[in-house]
XYZ file of C-alpha atoms in Angstrom:
675
model
C -0.084 0.064 -0.048
C 1.706 3.266 -1.109
C 0.288 6.594 -0.036
C 3.428 8.500 -0.310
C 2.091 10.289 -3.424
C 0.070 12.412 -1.046
C 3.116 13.484 0.808
C 5.751 14.788 -1.607
C 9.254 15.656 -0.400
C 9.030 13.301 2.556
C 11.164 10.312 3.040
C 9.135 7.111 2.098
C 7.556 4.982 4.770
C 5.831 1.544 4.174
C 2.239 1.726 4.995
C 0.291 -1.579 5.806
C -3.063 -0.251 6.520
C -5.314 2.907 6.269
C -7.790 3.809 9.038
C -11.044 5.731 8.029
C -11.406 8.923 9.861
C -14.131 11.753 9.624
C -11.649 14.490 10.006
C -8.689 13.358 7.662
C -10.754 10.916 5.567
C -8.042 8.211 5.698
C -4.933 7.807 7.969
C -2.126 5.568 6.736
C -0.128 3.631 9.417
C 3.127 1.578 9.399
C 3.790 -1.716 10.972
C 5.289 -0.441 14.047
C 2.368 2.022 14.445
C 0.009 -0.852 14.100
C 1.780 -2.866 16.813
C 1.613 0.127 19.150
C -2.030 0.698 18.463
C -2.813 -2.981 19.318
C -1.177 -2.633 22.820
C -3.405 -2.715 25.969
C -2.188 0.677 27.032
C -3.070 2.451 23.654
C -6.448 0.590 23.417
C -7.232 1.999 26.864
C -7.736 5.355 25.219
C -10.889 4.101 23.486
C -12.592 4.375 26.914
C -11.331 7.881 27.571
C -13.517 10.740 26.152
C -11.594 13.619 24.644
C -14.050 16.307 26.256
C -14.751 14.934 29.527
C -18.498 15.640 30.404
C -19.245 17.782 27.548
C -21.243 14.997 26.027
C -24.054 15.917 28.795
C -24.938 18.864 26.654
C -23.219 18.002 23.326
C -24.253 14.372 22.692
C -22.123 13.765 19.856
C -18.898 14.751 21.960
C -18.236 11.005 22.892
C -15.152 11.008 20.652
C -12.099 9.571 22.522
C -8.367 10.087 23.088
C -7.851 7.004 20.826
C -9.009 8.683 17.478
C -7.483 12.079 18.474
C -4.023 10.462 18.769
C -4.332 8.841 15.414
C -5.303 12.322 14.160
C -2.317 14.150 15.803
C -0.059 11.415 14.197
C -1.509 12.258 10.806
C -1.395 16.016 11.353
C 2.290 15.854 12.243
C 2.944 14.435 8.679
C 0.898 17.198 7.093
C 2.830 19.950 8.914
C 6.070 18.440 7.732
C 4.704 18.642 4.263
C 4.137 22.362 4.631
C 7.525 23.447 5.640
C 9.179 25.359 2.744
C 12.064 23.095 1.678
C 14.328 25.698 0.163
C 14.530 27.420 3.396
C 15.791 24.438 5.515
C 18.109 22.628 3.201
C 20.509 22.008 5.935
C 17.743 19.799 7.734
C 17.997 16.262 6.267
C 14.906 14.194 7.023
C 15.410 10.424 6.945
C 12.701 7.709 7.193
C 13.651 6.784 10.680
C 13.293 10.407 11.869
C 9.814 10.762 10.258
C 8.772 7.678 11.910
C 10.046 8.835 15.305
C 8.005 11.936 15.017
C 4.699 10.040 14.029
C 5.419 7.581 16.992
C 5.756 10.514 19.555
C 2.589 11.998 18.155
C 0.666 8.756 18.335
C 1.730 8.311 22.016
C 1.461 11.967 23.066
C -1.856 11.302 25.225
C -0.937 7.709 26.364
C -0.995 8.930 29.963
C -4.282 10.612 30.004
C -6.527 9.702 32.987
C -10.275 9.067 32.799
C -12.521 12.027 31.677
C -9.247 13.607 30.336
C -8.360 16.776 32.309
C -10.686 16.285 35.244
C -8.223 14.085 37.170
C -5.328 16.426 36.581
C -7.605 19.170 38.115
C -7.885 17.254 41.300
C -4.232 17.820 42.091
C -4.283 21.553 41.483
C -7.582 21.954 43.513
C -6.590 19.720 46.139
C -2.612 19.470 46.327
C -2.835 17.898 49.822
C -3.424 14.616 48.040
C 0.253 14.384 47.409
C 1.691 13.564 50.862
C 4.210 11.122 52.284
C 1.282 8.595 52.065
C 1.485 8.781 48.319
C 5.063 7.489 48.162
C 4.372 4.521 50.406
C 4.088 1.299 48.647
C 4.714 2.658 45.191
C 5.803 0.164 42.556
C 9.499 -0.208 42.217
C 9.186 0.634 38.525
C 7.624 3.968 39.090
C 9.827 4.889 42.085
C 12.977 4.128 39.860
C 11.405 6.224 37.145
C 10.886 9.248 39.329
C 14.393 9.016 40.471
C 15.808 8.607 37.081
C 13.903 11.637 35.703
C 14.588 13.648 38.835
C 10.781 14.329 39.168
C 9.407 16.084 42.387
C 5.837 16.042 43.662
C 4.588 19.257 41.687
C 4.827 17.277 38.569
C 2.837 14.140 39.840
C -0.475 15.475 38.617
C 0.701 16.076 34.983
C -0.575 13.550 32.351
C 2.706 14.174 30.585
C 4.465 12.490 33.455
C 2.452 9.451 33.028
C 2.962 9.573 29.230
C 6.641 9.487 29.703
C 6.378 6.708 32.244
C 4.252 4.448 30.003
C 6.451 5.158 26.915
C 9.571 4.154 28.992
C 8.370 1.605 31.247
C 5.204 -0.212 29.704
C 5.737 -3.878 29.190
C 3.762 -3.763 25.927
C 4.965 -0.479 24.249
C 8.706 -0.528 25.171
C 9.529 -3.892 23.678
C 7.926 -2.778 20.374
C 9.933 0.322 20.172
C 13.138 -1.570 21.119
C 12.612 -4.101 18.390
C 11.781 -1.486 15.765
C 14.724 0.737 16.627
C 17.283 -2.172 17.040
C 16.145 -3.254 13.465
C 16.555 0.322 12.152
C 19.971 1.025 13.596
C 21.365 -2.419 13.062
C 24.635 -2.264 11.039
C 25.159 1.583 12.089
C 26.539 0.720 15.548
C 28.533 -1.864 17.054
C 26.642 -4.558 19.003
C 27.796 -3.148 22.462
C 26.598 0.399 21.535
C 23.424 -0.538 19.926
C 21.480 -1.183 23.218
C 22.662 2.156 24.585
C 21.528 4.004 21.415
C 18.107 2.222 21.458
C 17.463 3.071 25.073
C 18.572 6.677 24.499
C 16.216 6.969 21.577
C 13.325 5.944 23.770
C 14.136 7.745 27.018
C 15.687 10.924 25.843
C 13.937 11.133 22.265
C 10.573 9.678 21.751
C 9.353 9.902 25.387
C 10.397 13.600 25.750
C 9.125 14.536 22.189
C 5.805 13.235 23.004
C 5.513 15.587 25.936
C 6.828 18.651 24.234
C 9.881 18.691 26.386
C 13.384 19.655 25.407
C 15.443 16.755 23.653
C 18.713 15.534 25.225
C 20.163 15.788 21.683
C 23.699 14.825 22.466
C 22.480 11.323 23.293
C 20.863 10.864 19.910
C 22.433 10.033 16.476
C 23.393 13.206 14.694
C 20.899 12.706 11.662
C 18.123 12.280 14.314
C 19.156 15.041 16.681
C 19.558 17.791 13.988
C 15.809 17.614 13.242
C 14.514 17.524 16.908
C 13.930 21.148 17.140
C 11.622 21.097 14.057
C 9.784 18.178 15.491
C 9.476 19.788 18.898
C 7.721 22.932 17.102
C 5.407 20.570 15.437
C 4.543 18.905 18.654
C 4.313 22.024 20.915
C 3.699 25.401 19.411
C 1.111 28.035 18.257
C -0.157 25.857 15.324
C 1.102 22.354 16.634
C -0.381 18.978 15.503
C -2.238 18.576 18.608
C -4.110 21.850 18.428
C -4.959 21.334 14.756
C -6.559 18.056 15.278
C -8.345 18.667 18.474
C -9.758 21.931 17.311
C -11.086 20.384 14.020
C -12.276 17.201 15.820
C -13.734 18.710 18.870
C -15.657 21.213 16.830
C -16.900 18.564 14.364
C -18.307 16.366 17.201
C -19.971 19.138 18.942
C -21.740 20.487 15.922
C -19.659 23.824 15.703
C -18.525 24.838 12.249
C -14.855 24.616 11.758
C -13.064 23.640 8.609
C -9.372 24.728 8.716
C -7.704 23.991 5.389
C -4.274 22.767 6.418
C -3.355 22.683 2.784
C -3.393 26.670 2.843
C -0.066 26.283 4.854
C 1.862 24.810 2.083
C 5.347 26.473 1.697
C 4.131 28.867 4.595
C 6.328 27.248 7.366
C 9.991 27.677 7.827
C 12.611 26.561 10.363
C 14.326 29.182 12.247
C 17.709 27.568 12.783
C 18.916 29.967 15.447
C 16.075 29.256 17.689
C 15.293 25.736 16.529
C 11.564 26.404 16.095
C 9.166 26.970 13.438
C 8.307 30.333 12.005
C 5.601 31.238 9.402
C 5.272 33.501 6.366
C 2.538 36.006 6.374
C 0.507 33.844 4.009
C -0.195 31.603 7.050
C -1.870 34.289 9.016
C -5.340 33.454 7.719
C -4.790 29.839 8.915
C -3.735 31.228 12.245
C -6.772 33.479 12.539
C -9.112 30.640 11.783
C -7.323 28.260 14.287
C -7.353 30.650 17.088
C -10.868 31.812 16.580
C -11.987 28.139 16.654
C -10.091 27.792 20.036
C -11.845 30.713 21.391
C -15.225 29.440 20.297
C -14.515 25.886 21.623
C -13.604 27.258 24.972
C -16.431 29.825 25.300
C -19.244 27.367 23.939
C -18.186 23.987 25.046
C -15.573 24.301 27.853
C -17.608 26.885 29.634
C -20.855 24.935 29.522
C -22.398 24.580 33.004
C -22.932 20.704 32.863
C -19.422 20.024 32.045
C -18.112 22.372 34.588
C -20.437 21.299 37.380
C -19.878 17.537 36.637
C -16.096 17.811 36.585
C -16.035 19.847 39.698
C -18.332 17.393 41.605
C -16.429 14.424 40.355
C -13.149 16.046 41.505
C -14.502 16.664 44.832
C -15.870 13.271 45.313
C -12.717 11.633 44.084
C -10.698 13.623 46.667
C -12.934 12.607 49.357
C -12.601 8.920 48.219
C -8.771 9.018 47.877
C -7.971 10.450 51.152
C -9.304 7.202 52.726
C -7.121 4.956 50.360
C -4.670 2.937 52.278
C -2.616 2.331 48.991
C -2.930 6.091 47.715
C 0.096 5.906 45.273
C -0.602 2.604 43.613
C -4.338 3.675 43.243
C -3.426 7.140 41.583
C -0.815 5.310 39.267
C -3.545 2.740 38.425
C -6.043 5.435 37.546
C -3.647 7.212 35.181
C -2.379 4.059 33.552
C -5.177 1.562 33.535
C -8.590 3.069 34.316
C -11.155 4.223 31.755
C -14.075 6.592 32.200
C -16.626 4.057 33.426
C -14.135 2.619 35.856
C -13.801 5.931 37.649
C -17.579 6.442 37.778
C -18.122 2.981 39.328
C -15.417 3.790 42.002
C -17.194 6.856 42.947
C -20.774 5.275 42.961
C -19.456 2.785 45.597
C -19.933 5.566 48.062
C -23.232 6.748 49.394
C -22.977 9.786 47.012
C -23.661 7.486 44.134
C -27.298 8.500 43.683
C -26.249 12.205 43.442
C -23.582 11.487 40.926
C -26.112 9.425 38.898
C -28.465 12.409 38.888
C -25.746 14.597 37.421
C -24.549 12.033 34.952
C -28.076 11.683 33.570
C -28.800 15.436 33.773
C -31.775 14.913 36.115
C -30.218 17.139 38.611
C -31.954 20.672 38.684
C -28.832 22.622 37.632
C -28.817 26.370 37.035
C -26.684 29.494 37.200
C -27.142 30.876 40.716
C -24.853 33.983 40.516
C -22.495 35.359 37.888
C -20.058 38.182 38.540
C -19.293 39.386 34.971
C -16.229 41.042 33.557
C -17.731 44.246 32.437
C -19.532 44.986 35.672
C -16.527 44.444 37.841
C -14.027 46.971 39.213
C -10.499 46.522 38.010
C -9.314 45.405 41.437
C -12.015 42.843 41.675
C -10.927 41.591 38.084
C -7.507 41.235 39.268
C -8.412 39.254 42.258
C -10.494 36.757 40.212
C -7.754 36.579 37.628
C -5.189 35.453 40.118
C -7.504 32.704 41.218
C -7.367 31.279 37.701
C -3.625 30.792 38.108
C -2.822 27.128 38.248
C -0.356 27.660 41.282
C -3.343 29.009 43.363
C -6.295 26.997 42.078
C -6.565 25.405 45.452
C -8.070 28.652 46.908
C -11.147 28.004 44.707
C -12.518 25.081 46.954
C -11.785 27.178 49.932
C -13.935 30.278 48.424
C -16.533 27.475 47.556
C -16.574 26.240 51.139
C -17.156 29.722 52.425
C -20.023 30.410 50.156
C -21.590 26.934 50.951
C -21.429 27.688 54.679
C -23.199 31.050 54.112
C -25.938 29.609 51.989
C -26.423 26.336 53.688
C -26.161 24.723 50.349
C -23.372 21.868 50.275
C -23.626 21.260 46.433
C -22.771 24.645 45.225
C -19.900 24.804 42.719
C -17.823 27.891 42.261
C -16.022 28.388 38.884
C -13.545 30.761 37.699
C -14.423 31.182 34.001
C -11.318 32.229 31.941
C -9.757 31.757 28.565
C -6.272 31.087 28.655
C -4.366 33.444 26.306
C -2.848 32.048 23.178
C 0.992 31.607 23.285
C 1.755 33.688 20.263
C 5.332 32.429 20.496
C 6.007 32.105 16.706
C 7.899 34.730 14.742
C 7.153 35.700 11.213
C 9.788 35.079 8.514
C 10.059 38.691 7.819
C 10.742 39.576 11.421
C 7.464 40.604 12.682
C 5.619 38.995 15.727
C 2.260 37.352 15.696
C 0.818 39.895 18.132
C 1.535 42.679 15.658
C -1.498 41.341 13.859
C -4.758 43.280 14.693
C -6.964 40.165 14.486
C -4.771 38.167 16.803
C -4.620 41.023 19.164
C -8.494 41.273 19.092
C -8.669 37.344 20.086
C -6.227 38.041 23.000
C -8.417 41.011 24.128
C -11.636 39.146 23.880
C -10.041 36.203 25.683
C -9.340 38.477 28.799
C -13.013 39.815 28.780
C -14.311 36.191 29.103
C -13.123 36.407 32.812
C -16.077 35.694 35.183
C -16.793 34.193 38.597
C -19.756 31.901 38.468
C -21.893 29.876 40.961
C -23.678 26.696 39.877
C -26.197 24.588 41.823
C -29.856 23.931 42.410
C -32.543 26.258 43.804
C -31.563 29.800 44.526
C -28.805 31.476 46.192
C -30.673 33.188 49.063
C -28.330 34.052 51.907
C -29.996 35.326 55.189
C -29.195 38.881 56.089
C -27.644 37.994 59.276
C -25.181 35.787 57.448
C -24.356 38.392 54.890
C -23.747 40.926 57.692
C -21.458 38.551 59.491
C -19.669 37.624 56.262
C -19.271 41.432 55.543
C -17.679 42.024 58.909
C -15.327 38.998 58.587
C -14.189 39.757 55.077
C -13.572 43.430 55.448
C -9.860 44.028 54.854
C -9.388 46.682 57.397
C -11.610 49.196 59.375
C -10.231 52.237 57.480
C -10.291 50.840 53.898
C -11.475 53.877 52.066
C -11.530 52.130 48.737
C -14.002 49.518 49.453
C -17.090 51.513 48.232
C -15.395 52.398 45.019
C -14.599 48.750 44.253
C -17.921 47.136 44.840
C -20.407 50.028 45.296
C -21.660 49.506 41.768
C -22.908 46.013 42.471
C -26.545 46.359 43.803
C -27.217 42.657 43.788
C -26.179 41.124 47.196
C -24.905 37.909 45.752
C -22.597 39.640 43.290
C -21.380 41.987 46.070
C -20.613 38.793 48.206
C -18.678 37.137 45.458
C -16.725 40.241 44.843
C -15.846 40.360 48.486
C -14.994 36.734 48.645
C -12.661 36.984 45.687
C -10.725 39.872 47.307
C -10.670 37.894 50.488
C -8.982 34.912 48.584
C -6.486 37.327 47.135
C -5.567 38.511 50.575
C -5.267 34.998 51.755
C -2.976 34.347 48.697
C -0.769 37.341 49.522
C -0.459 35.852 53.195
C 0.684 32.512 52.002
C 3.340 34.200 49.731
C 5.338 35.211 52.810
C 8.666 36.955 52.727
C 10.109 35.032 49.627
C 7.371 35.264 46.921
C 5.316 37.998 45.212
C 2.371 37.740 42.939
C 3.001 38.371 39.388
C 0.649 41.251 39.204
C 2.325 42.930 42.111
C 5.763 42.398 40.607
C 4.739 43.959 37.299
C 2.718 46.819 38.934
C 5.638 47.787 41.028
C 7.889 47.918 38.141
C 5.524 50.035 36.044
C 4.843 52.410 39.015
C 8.715 53.055 39.357
C 9.103 53.523 35.749
C 6.245 55.850 35.476
C 7.754 58.095 38.381
C 11.148 58.244 36.544
C 9.299 59.309 33.257
C 7.356 62.003 35.283
C 10.472 63.291 36.986
C 12.916 63.114 33.988
C 10.428 64.265 31.425
C 10.958 60.891 29.391
C 8.377 59.260 27.194
C 6.598 56.383 28.824
C 8.226 53.018 28.156
C 7.480 50.500 25.279
C 6.854 46.902 25.954
C 10.394 46.061 25.164
C 11.630 48.859 27.590
C 9.403 47.364 30.355
C 10.683 43.832 29.577
C 14.356 44.930 29.866
C 13.838 46.653 33.170
C 11.596 43.692 34.720
C 14.268 41.309 33.543
C 17.048 43.188 35.205
C 14.944 43.524 38.429
C 14.225 39.798 38.495
C 17.874 38.975 37.857
C 18.902 41.159 41.043
C 16.228 39.634 43.377
C 15.848 36.004 41.948
C 17.917 34.512 44.762
C 15.625 36.062 47.500
C 12.161 36.414 45.770
C 10.236 34.014 43.750
C 7.283 35.115 41.402
C 4.055 33.421 41.915
C 2.852 32.942 38.163
C 4.591 32.460 35.027
C 7.085 35.039 33.690
C 9.792 34.160 31.070
C 12.942 36.174 31.070
C 15.054 33.778 29.098
C 15.303 35.796 26.063
C 16.924 39.409 25.345
C 13.683 40.272 23.245
C 10.406 40.451 25.012
C 9.067 37.032 25.666
C 5.487 35.731 24.826
C 4.526 35.228 28.507
C 5.598 38.916 29.389
C 3.775 40.282 26.450
C 0.651 38.242 27.543
C 0.732 39.769 31.020
C 0.986 43.323 29.788
C -1.881 42.723 27.447
C -3.855 41.225 30.346
C -3.414 43.945 32.760
C -4.081 46.460 30.142
C -7.416 44.812 29.372
C -7.980 44.423 33.130
C -7.817 48.219 33.421
C -4.634 48.385 35.680
C -2.365 49.638 32.878
C -2.943 52.422 30.473
C -1.049 53.537 27.344
C -0.464 56.203 24.926
C 0.372 55.961 21.287
C 3.304 57.220 19.490
C 3.614 57.502 15.719
C 7.180 56.441 14.704
C 8.738 57.046 11.344
C 10.694 53.721 10.703
C 12.195 51.582 7.982
C 9.873 48.808 7.023
C 10.808 45.486 8.691
C 10.091 43.637 5.423
C 11.185 46.158 2.727
C 14.085 48.273 4.119
C 13.947 50.772 1.262
C 10.513 51.914 2.291
C 9.636 54.116 5.302
C 6.546 53.328 7.383
C 4.690 55.040 10.126
C 4.072 52.727 12.990
C 2.103 53.129 16.147
C 4.038 52.386 19.452
C 2.036 51.671 22.701
C 3.745 53.317 25.667
C 2.592 52.143 29.170
C 2.002 53.599 32.516
C -0.268 52.939 35.456
C -3.850 53.785 35.062
C -5.881 55.435 37.937
C -7.135 52.010 38.782
C -3.650 50.607 38.818
C -2.705 53.367 41.279
C -5.706 52.402 43.364
C -4.631 48.653 43.375
C -1.250 49.670 44.851
C -2.878 52.132 47.296
C -5.206 49.358 48.541
C -2.311 47.142 49.269
C -0.308 49.784 51.029
C -3.357 50.588 52.997
C -3.408 47.125 54.253
C 0.216 47.373 55.138
C -0.336 50.612 57.027
C -2.851 48.830 59.482
C -0.039 46.754 60.672
C -1.991 43.415 60.359
C 0.537 40.827 61.464
C -0.410 38.307 58.713
C 0.846 40.915 56.146
C 4.111 41.645 57.646
C 6.100 39.124 55.596
C 4.658 40.207 52.428
C 5.222 43.794 53.310
C 8.864 42.997 53.752
C 8.827 41.341 50.315
C 7.368 44.517 48.814
C 9.994 46.726 50.553
C 12.819 44.532 49.324
C 11.474 44.639 45.872
C 10.949 48.429 45.964
C 14.403 48.925 47.208
C 15.836 46.827 44.440
C 13.961 48.852 41.986
C 15.232 52.203 43.289
C 18.809 50.747 43.132
C 18.134 50.106 39.313
C 17.116 53.911 38.744
C 20.136 54.752 36.535
C 19.622 51.723 34.451
C 15.874 52.553 33.997
C 16.966 56.065 32.925
C 19.286 54.612 30.310
C 16.727 52.161 28.894
C 14.075 55.027 28.744
C 16.495 57.238 26.758
C 17.391 54.312 24.415
C 13.732 53.383 23.833
């Protein structure tokens, strides 16, 4: 069977079968792929729904990780075909390398637990699950694997960890990979070196590539290692194979329109040899627009649907309650990630007295409704910031605590509190002509719309009628301090009592997060707001223009380097590049949209980036604190001035950070002059 005519310029593989597929029509597979698909570990994916509990609202959404994995494997080949060959002549693609990429794509979700991401959320909402008890009685193979990979407890909840574990240790999958690699490498290495090379290809190549991790290239053959950067971009990037397949597949099965023509990418992808990543020609922007709009629509119309959210939250909570009583906690969690399918997890939970309640949810008999919704547009920027912080994975465990506070006030033990958010796209890819994806107006619009999806929602049955005496008691308990002059400005516009309460609960959670940071950690928002405040002061005093994004990045990077041995940032900020990184860009966009940062626009006369002989007029955004940003910092300093003991450590962190900023004043002035 020869399907290579459909894949020009790729090294030939021997197909043994084609699998019908509603998205890709036909997916050809090789002999080694067929053997992998037939293993018990891979067949388990037939029993794990791709979209968790979305089928409760979208009946067609019963597709599984099995067909998605096949689709991602095929999409990798399609992306390889789209790379413009005359721009990466130094990259030599051999059949073995192409097969390795396909295998990594095929296995990329092999470690998914039942109902996909529901199980992972268990660990972010209830991190207390991973205690010393977890490590007692672990299988020797798993303990040895953790030691060999130097993995700590923070990574236990990630399905990528179990993907690596299965690829490296599964008794069905590893022998197949070993046999194929040994046969492919035979004659190229001495017998005593062959086993080492085979093991390295699995442990340092396929398993890491499947999880989108950096490849240990020096342990791989040169003709394989040279193409690994290209492969990693195809597996983990703005328009990677995983996104392309799940967006096409999920929208299709949910009945949402989406038809991204991947052929429109032909000759529109190139390899950036300096960064070892993919970049795109401007002709690919239409495809990127379509892809990210489909992503936004999928999240807002499917992932935010109340039945999926409510069922997932209640299953997570029931599972937590069940697991804390497990005598063999570690082995049970490993079993769930590596052997269980959806119905097995449901059976495990229904064994408890709560089974009838779960049955009502999973048959949609439960009288579920929106009980309260604190929407973005009606929320003060300070409240928005507090809700946004709760959405950070590092502090998700505060959401169940807020939920318990609300349950106690309402007397309803089944309420679910959800922070509705749309994670911003990465926008990490560069354009071939030197531009950035976020320079595109449509993509900026998607980014801005993603931020405005932020809401705090309460789901449950009945109504949310909290007695006045409980509301008054809560108001007294949640009040940050007696002389907080800004409280009325923050929530005074909220007439509805439930919304006012949600706003206060969110702010209360932020205060608890701050307290837990202590003297060696600062929230990402406070770090950036202090930087912008100091830079704004310098601009006012020196008569300088406000800073560009790049200038702010340089200053924040310098500050971070000066305090990184004393202070950690709670959140994700990447300072690894000289040029502004995607994560920093995202945060500025977010706080601009939240209303804490304002900007002015300068028109600059510059040489065109893609046609140097032509002058262009470009708008540059220059940033400073908004009035609401100043209010945010004033509120925090107001708390500090009350000398509340719990804030003392965080106050010291602020003072250390503020002092470090003052010491960088000369550097700030130089950056502003150059910018």
